mmCIF file of C-alpha atoms and ligand atoms in Angstrom:
data_model
loop_
_atom_site.group_PDB
_atom_site.id
_atom_site.type_symbol
_atom_site.label_atom_id
_atom_site.label_comp_id
_atom_site.label_asym_id
_atom_site.label_seq_id
_atom_site.Cartn_x
_atom_site.Cartn_y
_atom_site.Cartn_z
ATOM 1 C CA MET A 220 -27.665 22.419 -0.066
ATOM 2 C CA PRO A 221 -24.420 20.491 0.633
ATOM 3 C CA ASP A 222 -24.135 17.189 -1.231
ATOM 4 C CA CYS A 223 -24.217 14.654 1.620
ATOM 5 C CA THR A 224 -24.371 11.675 -0.746
ATOM 6 C CA LYS A 225 -20.780 12.322 -1.847
ATOM 7 C CA ASN A 226 -19.479 11.976 1.728
ATOM 8 C CA PHE A 227 -21.679 8.955 2.305
ATOM 9 C CA ASN A 228 -20.369 7.252 -0.856
ATOM 10 C CA LEU A 229 -16.808 8.093 0.064
ATOM 11 C CA ALA A 230 -17.258 6.662 3.556
ATOM 12 C CA GLN A 231 -18.656 3.461 2.027
ATOM 13 C CA GLN A 232 -15.777 3.344 -0.437
ATOM 14 C CA LYS A 233 -13.170 3.853 2.314
ATOM 15 C CA GLU A 234 -14.787 1.129 4.429
ATOM 16 C CA LYS A 235 -14.760 -1.231 1.460
ATOM 17 C CA ILE A 236 -11.077 -0.779 0.630
ATOM 18 C CA LYS A 237 -9.778 -0.605 4.203
ATOM 19 C CA TYR A 238 -9.126 -4.264 4.866
ATOM 20 C CA LYS A 239 -7.938 -5.451 1.481
ATOM 21 C CA LEU A 240 -4.603 -5.181 -0.322
ATOM 22 C CA ASP A 241 -4.298 -2.969 -3.368
ATOM 23 C CA VAL A 242 -3.380 -5.389 -6.153
ATOM 24 C CA ARG A 243 -1.818 -2.546 -8.175
ATOM 25 C CA ALA A 244 0.747 -2.033 -5.395
ATOM 26 C CA LEU A 245 1.944 -5.650 -5.313
ATOM 27 C CA GLU A 246 5.178 -6.837 -6.880
ATOM 28 C CA LYS A 247 4.923 -10.177 -8.653
ATOM 29 C CA GLU A 248 6.698 -12.064 -5.859
ATOM 30 C CA GLU A 249 4.372 -10.586 -3.217
ATOM 31 C CA LEU A 250 1.359 -11.443 -5.321
ATOM 32 C CA GLY A 251 2.705 -14.994 -5.663
ATOM 33 C CA ARG A 252 2.984 -15.343 -1.883
ATOM 34 C CA PHE A 253 -0.558 -14.075 -1.287
ATOM 35 C CA LEU A 254 -1.979 -16.315 -4.004
ATOM 36 C CA ALA A 255 -0.111 -19.323 -2.568
ATOM 37 C CA ASN A 256 -1.833 -18.624 0.752
ATOM 38 C CA LEU A 257 -5.117 -18.771 -1.158
ATOM 39 C CA GLN A 258 -4.077 -22.242 -2.452
ATOM 40 C CA GLU A 259 -3.470 -20.971 -6.002
ATOM 41 C CA LYS A 260 -0.722 -22.277 -8.313
ATOM 42 C CA PRO A 261 2.412 -20.109 -8.883
ATOM 43 C CA TYR A 262 1.564 -19.393 -12.553
ATOM 44 C CA ARG A 263 -1.544 -17.512 -11.411
ATOM 45 C CA ALA A 264 0.733 -14.707 -10.131
ATOM 46 C CA ASN A 265 2.088 -14.272 -13.685
ATOM 47 C CA GLN A 266 -1.425 -14.069 -15.105
ATOM 48 C CA VAL A 267 -2.764 -11.622 -12.536
ATOM 49 C CA PHE A 268 0.375 -9.452 -12.639
ATOM 50 C CA HIS A 269 0.112 -9.265 -16.427
ATOM 51 C CA TRP A 270 -3.551 -8.226 -16.316
ATOM 52 C CA VAL A 271 -2.924 -5.624 -13.626
ATOM 53 C CA GLN A 272 0.408 -4.101 -14.611
ATOM 54 C CA ALA A 273 0.672 -4.664 -18.400
ATOM 55 C CA ARG A 274 -2.955 -4.613 -19.510
ATOM 56 C CA ALA A 275 -4.030 -2.116 -16.828
ATOM 57 C CA VAL A 276 -7.479 -3.662 -16.459
ATOM 58 C CA GLN A 277 -10.066 -1.648 -14.577
ATOM 59 C CA SER A 278 -12.020 -4.612 -13.157
ATOM 60 C CA TRP A 279 -11.684 -8.297 -12.307
ATOM 61 C CA GLN A 280 -14.238 -9.163 -15.011
ATOM 62 C CA GLN A 281 -11.724 -8.107 -17.682
ATOM 63 C CA MET A 282 -9.358 -10.946 -16.658
ATOM 64 C CA THR A 283 -10.966 -13.209 -19.175
ATOM 65 C CA ASN A 284 -8.593 -16.169 -18.944
ATOM 66 C CA LEU A 285 -9.368 -16.631 -15.228
ATOM 67 C CA SER A 286 -12.355 -18.634 -14.047
ATOM 68 C CA VAL A 287 -15.296 -16.831 -12.473
ATOM 69 C CA THR A 288 -14.527 -18.593 -9.182
ATOM 70 C CA LEU A 289 -10.941 -17.312 -9.183
ATOM 71 C CA ARG A 290 -12.045 -13.790 -10.093
ATOM 72 C CA GLU A 291 -14.489 -13.847 -7.171
ATOM 73 C CA LYS A 292 -11.737 -15.059 -4.875
ATOM 74 C CA LEU A 293 -9.453 -12.251 -6.037
ATOM 75 C CA ALA A 294 -12.187 -9.649 -5.588
ATOM 76 C CA ALA A 295 -12.801 -10.917 -2.054
ATOM 77 C CA ASN A 296 -9.129 -10.551 -1.120
ATOM 78 C CA PHE A 297 -7.739 -7.622 -3.096
ATOM 79 C CA ASN A 298 -8.794 -4.152 -4.190
ATOM 80 C CA LEU A 299 -8.608 -3.128 -7.814
ATOM 81 C CA VAL A 300 -9.504 0.554 -7.670
ATOM 82 C CA PRO A 301 -8.713 2.772 -10.676
ATOM 83 C CA LEU A 302 -8.357 6.500 -10.088
ATOM 84 C CA LYS A 303 -11.471 8.534 -10.772
ATOM 85 C CA LEU A 304 -10.892 11.049 -13.566
ATOM 86 C CA MET A 305 -12.487 14.361 -12.563
ATOM 87 C CA LYS A 306 -11.140 16.617 -15.286
ATOM 88 C CA GLU A 307 -8.927 16.462 -18.374
ATOM 89 C CA GLN A 308 -7.546 19.660 -19.905
ATOM 90 C CA VAL A 309 -5.686 19.924 -23.188
ATOM 91 C CA SER A 310 -3.174 22.707 -23.721
ATOM 92 C CA ARG A 311 -2.631 24.572 -26.992
ATOM 93 C CA ASP A 312 0.687 22.704 -27.294
ATOM 94 C CA GLY A 313 -0.993 19.294 -26.846
ATOM 95 C CA THR A 314 0.023 18.780 -23.195
ATOM 96 C CA ARG A 315 -2.739 17.116 -21.191
ATOM 97 C CA LYS A 316 -3.456 17.633 -17.516
ATOM 98 C CA TYR A 317 -5.489 15.141 -15.483
ATOM 99 C CA LEU A 318 -7.240 15.788 -12.198
ATOM 100 C CA TRP A 319 -7.816 12.543 -10.299
ATOM 101 C CA GLU A 320 -9.918 11.828 -7.252
ATOM 102 C CA LEU A 321 -8.442 9.217 -4.920
ATOM 103 C CA ALA A 322 -10.531 6.691 -3.009
ATOM 104 C CA ASP A 323 -10.646 8.962 0.070
ATOM 105 C CA GLY A 324 -11.782 11.987 -1.955
ATOM 106 C CA GLU A 325 -8.382 13.756 -2.100
ATOM 107 C CA LEU A 326 -7.333 15.307 -5.413
ATOM 108 C CA ILE A 327 -4.057 15.041 -7.327
ATOM 109 C CA GLU A 328 -2.867 15.928 -10.826
ATOM 110 C CA SER A 329 -0.662 14.326 -13.478
ATOM 111 C CA VAL A 330 0.598 15.912 -16.677
ATOM 112 C CA LEU A 331 1.222 14.145 -19.980
ATOM 113 C CA LEU A 332 3.790 15.758 -22.302
ATOM 114 C CA PHE A 333 4.624 14.906 -25.896
ATOM 115 C CA HIS A 334 8.068 15.490 -27.434
ATOM 116 C CA GLU A 335 9.614 14.699 -30.762
ATOM 117 C CA GLY A 336 12.691 12.738 -29.740
ATOM 118 C CA ASP A 337 15.987 12.255 -31.540
ATOM 119 C CA TYR A 338 15.769 10.503 -34.898
ATOM 120 C CA THR A 339 12.034 11.297 -34.955
ATOM 121 C CA ARG A 340 11.361 8.912 -32.081
ATOM 122 C CA LYS A 341 8.445 10.276 -30.138
ATOM 123 C CA ARG A 342 8.680 10.569 -26.373
ATOM 124 C CA THR A 343 5.601 10.616 -24.199
ATOM 125 C CA THR A 344 6.360 11.658 -20.645
ATOM 126 C CA LEU A 345 4.072 11.466 -17.648
ATOM 127 C CA CYS A 346 4.774 13.822 -14.755
ATOM 128 C CA LEU A 347 3.577 12.006 -11.624
ATOM 129 C CA SER A 348 2.413 13.188 -8.223
ATOM 130 C CA THR A 349 3.672 11.493 -5.072
ATOM 131 C CA GLN A 350 1.839 13.375 -2.304
ATOM 132 C CA VAL A 351 -1.468 15.146 -1.778
ATOM 133 C CA GLY A 352 -0.145 18.711 -1.450
ATOM 134 C CA CYS A 353 3.442 19.206 -0.280
ATOM 135 C CA PRO A 354 5.045 20.326 3.004
ATOM 136 C CA MET A 355 8.175 21.874 1.463
ATOM 137 C CA GLY A 356 6.722 25.325 0.753
ATOM 138 C CA CYS A 357 8.905 26.394 -2.176
ATOM 139 C CA GLY A 358 8.000 30.002 -2.872
ATOM 140 C CA PHE A 359 7.435 29.678 -6.627
ATOM 141 C CA CYS A 360 5.267 26.550 -6.433
ATOM 142 C CA ALA A 361 1.468 26.380 -6.388
ATOM 143 C CA THR A 362 1.497 22.879 -4.816
ATOM 144 C CA GLY A 363 3.544 24.210 -1.906
ATOM 145 C CA LYS A 364 0.776 26.719 -1.176
ATOM 146 C CA LEU A 365 -1.703 23.868 -0.558
ATOM 147 C CA GLY A 366 0.146 22.512 2.465
ATOM 148 C CA PHE A 367 0.508 18.777 3.007
ATOM 149 C CA LYS A 368 -2.283 16.214 3.418
ATOM 150 C CA ARG A 369 -0.753 12.766 2.947
ATOM 151 C CA ASN A 370 1.628 10.551 0.992
ATOM 152 C CA LEU A 371 0.319 8.605 -1.979
ATOM 153 C CA THR A 372 0.512 4.818 -1.848
ATOM 154 C CA ALA A 373 2.578 2.912 -4.425
ATOM 155 C CA GLY A 374 -0.742 1.816 -5.956
ATOM 156 C CA GLU A 375 -1.916 5.417 -6.350
ATOM 157 C CA ILE A 376 1.386 6.416 -7.968
ATOM 158 C CA VAL A 377 1.341 3.455 -10.360
ATOM 159 C CA SER A 378 -2.341 4.051 -11.152
ATOM 160 C CA GLN A 379 -1.548 7.454 -12.688
ATOM 161 C CA VAL A 380 0.366 5.549 -15.380
ATOM 162 C CA LEU A 381 -1.898 2.507 -15.649
ATOM 163 C CA ASP A 382 -5.095 4.510 -16.088
ATOM 164 C CA LEU A 383 -3.598 6.389 -19.056
ATOM 165 C CA SER A 384 -1.606 3.501 -20.530
ATOM 166 C CA THR A 385 -4.566 2.095 -22.460
ATOM 167 C CA GLN A 386 -4.767 5.363 -24.446
ATOM 168 C CA PHE A 387 -1.096 6.422 -24.624
ATOM 169 C CA LYS A 388 2.228 4.627 -24.871
ATOM 170 C CA ILE A 389 4.056 6.282 -21.991
ATOM 171 C CA ASN A 390 7.821 5.802 -22.247
ATOM 172 C CA ASN A 391 9.222 8.400 -19.812
ATOM 173 C CA LEU A 392 8.321 9.192 -16.230
ATOM 174 C CA VAL A 393 9.256 12.223 -14.168
ATOM 175 C CA TYR A 394 8.427 12.237 -10.465
ATOM 176 C CA MET A 395 8.006 16.020 -10.478
ATOM 177 C CA GLY A 396 4.280 16.514 -9.986
ATOM 178 C CA MET A 397 2.618 17.362 -6.698
ATOM 179 C CA GLY A 398 4.731 16.533 -3.642
ATOM 180 C CA GLU A 399 8.346 15.881 -2.648
ATOM 181 C CA PRO A 400 9.062 12.285 -3.796
ATOM 182 C CA LEU A 401 11.862 11.705 -1.282
ATOM 183 C CA LEU A 402 9.460 12.234 1.620
ATOM 184 C CA ASN A 403 7.587 9.189 0.322
ATOM 185 C CA LEU A 404 10.595 7.062 -0.506
ATOM 186 C CA PRO A 405 9.377 3.463 0.143
ATOM 187 C CA ASP A 406 6.259 3.895 -1.996
ATOM 188 C CA VAL A 407 8.099 5.870 -4.678
ATOM 189 C CA LEU A 408 10.789 3.168 -4.998
ATOM 190 C CA LYS A 409 8.158 0.437 -5.053
ATOM 191 C CA SER A 410 6.245 2.227 -7.795
ATOM 192 C CA ILE A 411 9.473 2.490 -9.834
ATOM 193 C CA LYS A 412 10.091 -1.247 -9.525
ATOM 194 C CA LEU A 413 6.520 -1.948 -10.641
ATOM 195 C CA LEU A 414 6.589 0.435 -13.593
ATOM 196 C CA ASN A 415 10.039 -0.737 -14.693
ATOM 197 C CA HIS A 416 9.047 -4.442 -14.508
ATOM 198 C CA LYS A 417 9.550 -6.266 -17.826
ATOM 199 C CA GLU A 418 6.162 -7.972 -17.499
ATOM 200 C CA GLY A 419 4.426 -4.739 -16.603
ATOM 201 C CA GLN A 420 4.729 -1.312 -18.259
ATOM 202 C CA ASN A 421 8.444 -2.012 -18.872
ATOM 203 C CA ILE A 422 9.481 1.649 -18.724
ATOM 204 C CA GLY A 423 13.284 1.806 -18.956
ATOM 205 C CA ILE A 424 14.975 2.718 -15.686
ATOM 206 C CA ARG A 425 17.042 5.500 -17.366
ATOM 207 C CA ARG A 426 13.758 6.946 -18.608
ATOM 208 C CA ILE A 427 12.579 7.494 -15.044
ATOM 209 C CA THR A 428 13.584 10.685 -13.220
ATOM 210 C CA ILE A 429 13.056 11.453 -9.543
ATOM 211 C CA SER A 430 13.271 15.099 -8.620
ATOM 212 C CA THR A 431 13.969 16.445 -5.146
ATOM 213 C CA CYS A 432 14.184 19.894 -3.619
ATOM 214 C CA GLY A 433 17.331 18.725 -1.810
ATOM 215 C CA LEU A 434 16.740 16.362 1.127
ATOM 216 C CA VAL A 435 20.297 15.316 1.922
ATOM 217 C CA PRO A 436 19.711 12.163 4.056
ATOM 218 C CA GLN A 437 17.311 10.750 1.459
ATOM 219 C CA ILE A 438 19.765 11.484 -1.376
ATOM 220 C CA GLU A 439 22.282 9.414 0.590
ATOM 221 C CA GLN A 440 19.701 6.624 0.881
ATOM 222 C CA LEU A 441 18.934 6.787 -2.839
ATOM 223 C CA ALA A 442 22.588 6.226 -3.665
ATOM 224 C CA LEU A 443 22.196 2.793 -2.058
ATOM 225 C CA SER A 444 18.884 1.874 -3.706
ATOM 226 C CA GLY A 445 20.557 -0.070 -6.526
ATOM 227 C CA LEU A 446 18.103 1.440 -9.031
ATOM 228 C CA ASP A 447 19.647 3.392 -11.905
ATOM 229 C CA PHE A 448 16.963 6.051 -12.406
ATOM 230 C CA VAL A 449 17.938 9.655 -13.101
ATOM 231 C CA LEU A 450 18.211 11.935 -10.070
ATOM 232 C CA ALA A 451 17.235 15.573 -10.559
ATOM 233 C CA ILE A 452 17.906 18.312 -8.018
ATOM 234 C CA SER A 453 15.725 21.422 -7.950
ATOM 235 C CA LEU A 454 18.556 23.867 -7.296
ATOM 236 C CA HIS A 455 17.089 27.177 -8.486
ATOM 237 C CA ALA A 456 19.730 29.403 -6.886
ATOM 238 C CA PRO A 457 23.537 29.520 -6.846
ATOM 239 C CA ASN A 458 24.026 30.503 -3.180
ATOM 240 C CA ASN A 459 22.416 30.177 0.250
ATOM 241 C CA GLU A 460 21.292 33.790 0.416
ATOM 242 C CA LEU A 461 19.066 33.443 -2.655
ATOM 243 C CA ARG A 462 18.080 29.833 -2.103
ATOM 244 C CA ASN A 463 16.901 30.526 1.460
ATOM 245 C CA GLN A 464 14.446 33.053 0.061
ATOM 246 C CA ILE A 465 12.620 30.625 -2.218
ATOM 247 C CA MET A 466 13.319 27.151 -0.799
ATOM 248 C CA PRO A 467 12.832 26.676 2.942
ATOM 249 C CA VAL A 468 14.597 23.276 2.712
ATOM 250 C CA ASN A 469 17.860 25.184 2.216
ATOM 251 C CA ARG A 470 17.812 26.368 5.837
ATOM 252 C CA GLN A 471 17.940 22.735 6.925
ATOM 253 C CA TYR A 472 20.315 21.486 4.221
ATOM 254 C CA PRO A 473 22.409 24.410 2.914
ATOM 255 C CA ILE A 474 23.785 24.391 -0.579
ATOM 256 C CA GLU A 475 27.301 23.152 0.339
ATOM 257 C CA GLU A 476 25.809 20.113 2.109
ATOM 258 C CA LEU A 477 23.539 19.448 -0.857
ATOM 259 C CA ILE A 478 26.408 19.627 -3.344
ATOM 260 C CA ARG A 479 28.538 17.387 -1.123
ATOM 261 C CA ALA A 480 25.684 14.802 -1.101
ATOM 262 C CA CYS A 481 25.460 15.071 -4.897
ATOM 263 C CA ARG A 482 29.195 14.471 -5.315
ATOM 264 C CA ASP A 483 28.939 11.404 -3.021
ATOM 265 C CA TYR A 484 25.917 10.173 -5.003
ATOM 266 C CA ILE A 485 27.861 10.415 -8.277
ATOM 267 C CA ALA A 486 30.884 8.694 -6.726
ATOM 268 C CA LYS A 487 28.719 5.796 -5.489
ATOM 269 C CA THR A 488 26.444 5.354 -8.521
ATOM 270 C CA GLY A 489 28.602 6.629 -11.397
ATOM 271 C CA GLN A 490 25.494 8.429 -12.660
ATOM 272 C CA ARG A 491 25.163 11.998 -13.879
ATOM 273 C CA ILE A 492 22.780 14.291 -11.948
ATOM 274 C CA THR A 493 20.366 16.747 -13.526
ATOM 275 C CA PHE A 494 20.151 20.168 -11.887
ATOM 276 C CA GLU A 495 16.959 22.148 -12.448
ATOM 277 C CA TYR A 496 17.326 25.919 -12.336
ATOM 278 C CA ALA A 497 14.134 27.992 -12.646
ATOM 279 C CA LEU A 498 15.216 31.322 -14.030
ATOM 280 C CA ILE A 499 13.421 34.192 -12.275
ATOM 281 C CA LYS A 500 13.574 37.779 -13.497
ATOM 282 C CA ASP A 501 15.748 40.094 -11.393
ATOM 283 C CA PHE A 502 16.286 37.355 -8.822
ATOM 284 C CA ASN A 503 18.670 34.660 -10.067
ATOM 285 C CA ASP A 504 19.117 35.582 -13.729
ATOM 286 C CA SER A 505 22.179 37.878 -13.550
ATOM 287 C CA LEU A 506 25.612 37.113 -14.950
ATOM 288 C CA GLN A 507 26.881 37.084 -11.369
ATOM 289 C CA SER A 508 24.416 34.251 -10.595
ATOM 290 C CA ALA A 509 25.538 32.386 -13.724
ATOM 291 C CA LYS A 510 29.156 32.742 -12.562
ATOM 292 C CA GLU A 511 28.370 31.410 -9.076
ATOM 293 C CA LEU A 512 26.374 28.527 -10.563
ATOM 294 C CA ALA A 513 29.264 27.596 -12.860
ATOM 295 C CA GLN A 514 31.661 27.612 -9.895
ATOM 296 C CA LEU A 515 29.271 25.537 -7.759
ATOM 297 C CA LEU A 516 28.856 22.809 -10.384
ATOM 298 C CA GLN A 517 32.415 22.848 -11.729
ATOM 299 C CA GLY A 518 33.774 19.293 -11.984
ATOM 300 C CA ILE A 519 30.406 17.638 -11.257
ATOM 301 C CA LYS A 520 28.960 15.155 -13.782
ATOM 302 C CA ALA A 521 25.882 17.274 -14.356
ATOM 303 C CA ASN A 522 23.224 18.248 -16.847
ATOM 304 C CA ILE A 523 21.700 21.648 -16.183
ATOM 305 C CA ASN A 524 18.118 22.367 -17.175
ATOM 306 C CA ILE A 525 17.320 26.055 -17.304
ATOM 307 C CA ILE A 526 13.587 26.652 -16.917
ATOM 308 C CA PRO A 527 12.370 30.201 -17.524
ATOM 309 C CA ILE A 528 9.779 30.392 -14.732
ATOM 310 C CA ASN A 529 6.028 30.163 -15.258
ATOM 311 C CA SER A 530 4.396 33.126 -13.588
ATOM 312 C CA ILE A 531 2.281 32.365 -10.494
ATOM 313 C CA ASN A 532 1.530 34.388 -7.396
ATOM 314 C CA GLN A 533 0.252 37.592 -9.021
ATOM 315 C CA GLY A 534 3.490 38.157 -10.878
ATOM 316 C CA LEU A 535 5.777 38.048 -7.820
ATOM 317 C CA TYR A 536 7.966 35.630 -9.757
ATOM 318 C CA ARG A 537 8.380 36.846 -13.309
ATOM 319 C CA ARG A 538 9.894 35.344 -16.395
ATOM 320 C CA PRO A 539 13.133 36.873 -17.752
ATOM 321 C CA SER A 540 13.265 38.047 -21.368
ATOM 322 C CA ALA A 541 14.459 35.599 -24.042
ATOM 323 C CA GLN A 542 17.644 37.673 -24.356
ATOM 324 C CA VAL A 543 18.468 37.327 -20.639
ATOM 325 C CA VAL A 544 17.792 33.574 -20.802
ATOM 326 C CA ARG A 545 20.155 33.223 -23.775
ATOM 327 C CA ARG A 546 22.871 35.284 -22.043
ATOM 328 C CA PHE A 547 22.642 33.119 -18.898
ATOM 329 C CA VAL A 548 22.794 29.859 -20.851
ATOM 330 C CA SER A 549 25.650 31.000 -23.128
ATOM 331 C CA PHE A 550 27.759 31.925 -20.109
ATOM 332 C CA LEU A 551 27.355 28.430 -18.625
ATOM 333 C CA GLN A 552 28.065 26.756 -21.963
ATOM 334 C CA GLU A 553 31.244 28.797 -22.374
ATOM 335 C CA LYS A 554 32.347 27.405 -19.001
ATOM 336 C CA GLY A 555 31.968 23.883 -20.440
ATOM 337 C CA LEU A 556 28.752 22.925 -18.657
ATOM 338 C CA ALA A 557 26.051 20.769 -20.313
ATOM 339 C CA VAL A 558 23.050 23.087 -20.384
ATOM 340 C CA VAL A 559 19.663 22.983 -22.066
ATOM 341 C CA ILE A 560 16.707 25.340 -21.895
ATOM 342 C CA ARG A 561 13.715 23.279 -20.888
ATOM 343 C CA GLU A 562 10.836 23.898 -23.185
ATOM 344 C CA GLU A 563 7.828 25.183 -21.293
ATOM 345 C CA LYS A 564 4.701 23.110 -21.887
ATOM 346 C CA GLY A 565 1.127 23.271 -20.664
ATOM 347 C CA SER A 566 1.347 26.680 -18.973
ATOM 348 C CA ASP A 567 -2.043 27.775 -20.421
ATOM 349 C CA ILE A 568 -3.736 24.937 -18.457
ATOM 350 C CA ALA A 569 -1.567 25.464 -15.347
ATOM 351 C CA GLY A 570 0.190 22.192 -16.132
ATOM 352 C CA ALA A 571 3.793 23.446 -16.243
ATOM 353 C CA CYS A 572 6.441 23.239 -13.525
ATOM 354 C CA GLY A 573 5.322 24.810 -10.262
ATOM 355 C CA GLN A 574 1.718 25.270 -11.364
ATOM 356 C CA LEU A 575 -0.023 22.112 -10.114
ATOM 357 C CA ALA A 576 -2.628 22.913 -7.495
ATOM 358 C CA GLY A 577 -5.187 20.083 -7.666
ATOM 359 C CA ARG A 578 -7.907 22.151 -9.316
HETATM 360 S S1 SF4 B 239 8.547 22.528 -5.892
HETATM 361 FE FE1 SF4 B 239 8.212 20.380 -5.341
HETATM 362 S S2 SF4 B 239 9.082 20.250 -3.256
HETATM 363 FE FE2 SF4 B 239 8.762 22.441 -3.659
HETATM 364 S S3 SF4 B 239 6.717 22.880 -2.834
HETATM 365 FE FE3 SF4 B 239 6.477 22.370 -5.029
HETATM 366 S S4 SF4 B 239 5.993 20.197 -5.054
HETATM 367 FE FE4 SF4 B 239 6.880 20.654 -3.046
#
């Protein structure tokens, strides 16, 4: 028999949250304005912001230095809705994948990765989702196969960090999970401001990376955002002929336009761009491709991440041998480009690049 209670509960939940503001999506100044309208003193905004963004409380009751009356007032005017954890998987390499249910019943995933950093400093990186599904349809990506349902709110993006922050010290963020972040720009930028806030999670701005498949007008907008996060471009092919086959966005914004936008971005921001290149066997892994890639990125302030692809789609996209990967990378390095091979993590739990499918 179908479980009707789930839909009923969801409908109740949706009704409950419809008319109230999500406190996790409010910047401190906004919170201050709303609290002033509720006749509360300015310092209350500091207290509430600290509880919400730094301490990541799950309920109003946990705000123990606020009176019961104030907590009731807050509960009457704002939502504080943590994500519902549906599943946690742990990979052999320690990577953890989380399946979350949102208030309207939609599902998203986040992936937590652990790295030994330089000078033995540990890095803990959370890969965040920004949309339910994705409309961009990249051929090698499991999220793209789901189609698009909706954008996440700033509160839902921030919540992926907050709901794990009580267990893990997260110090890097990559907006590379489900969805194309630049199609959800206002909420993505707001979430960055919240997560970077000194009185919140305080994640350094240069430790936050936004990745895009190559939406030129939004890259131009980003250059004016005034935020110094790292921009990553999912390039994945050195020419239009190949890129058209795996990334439909390339038909709208061909590679020359994309590279022109990247050069303008660097000129305006002074920042280096990261280019992601998923290496696919017998598709874009030849020396000829390496040569074209080197020519394309010559003179650009760039870091190149080479990612030997994770197989999806019944082996249609296959991983090149270690020898071919090394040959490709050495060629680029000999041309003076800054290249690293990105270590694959979490592939046994479908948590690696291109594998997130909300399951
Ligand atoms: S790679 Fe990114 S932009 Fe492309 S379909 Fe997947 S989630 Fe969307």
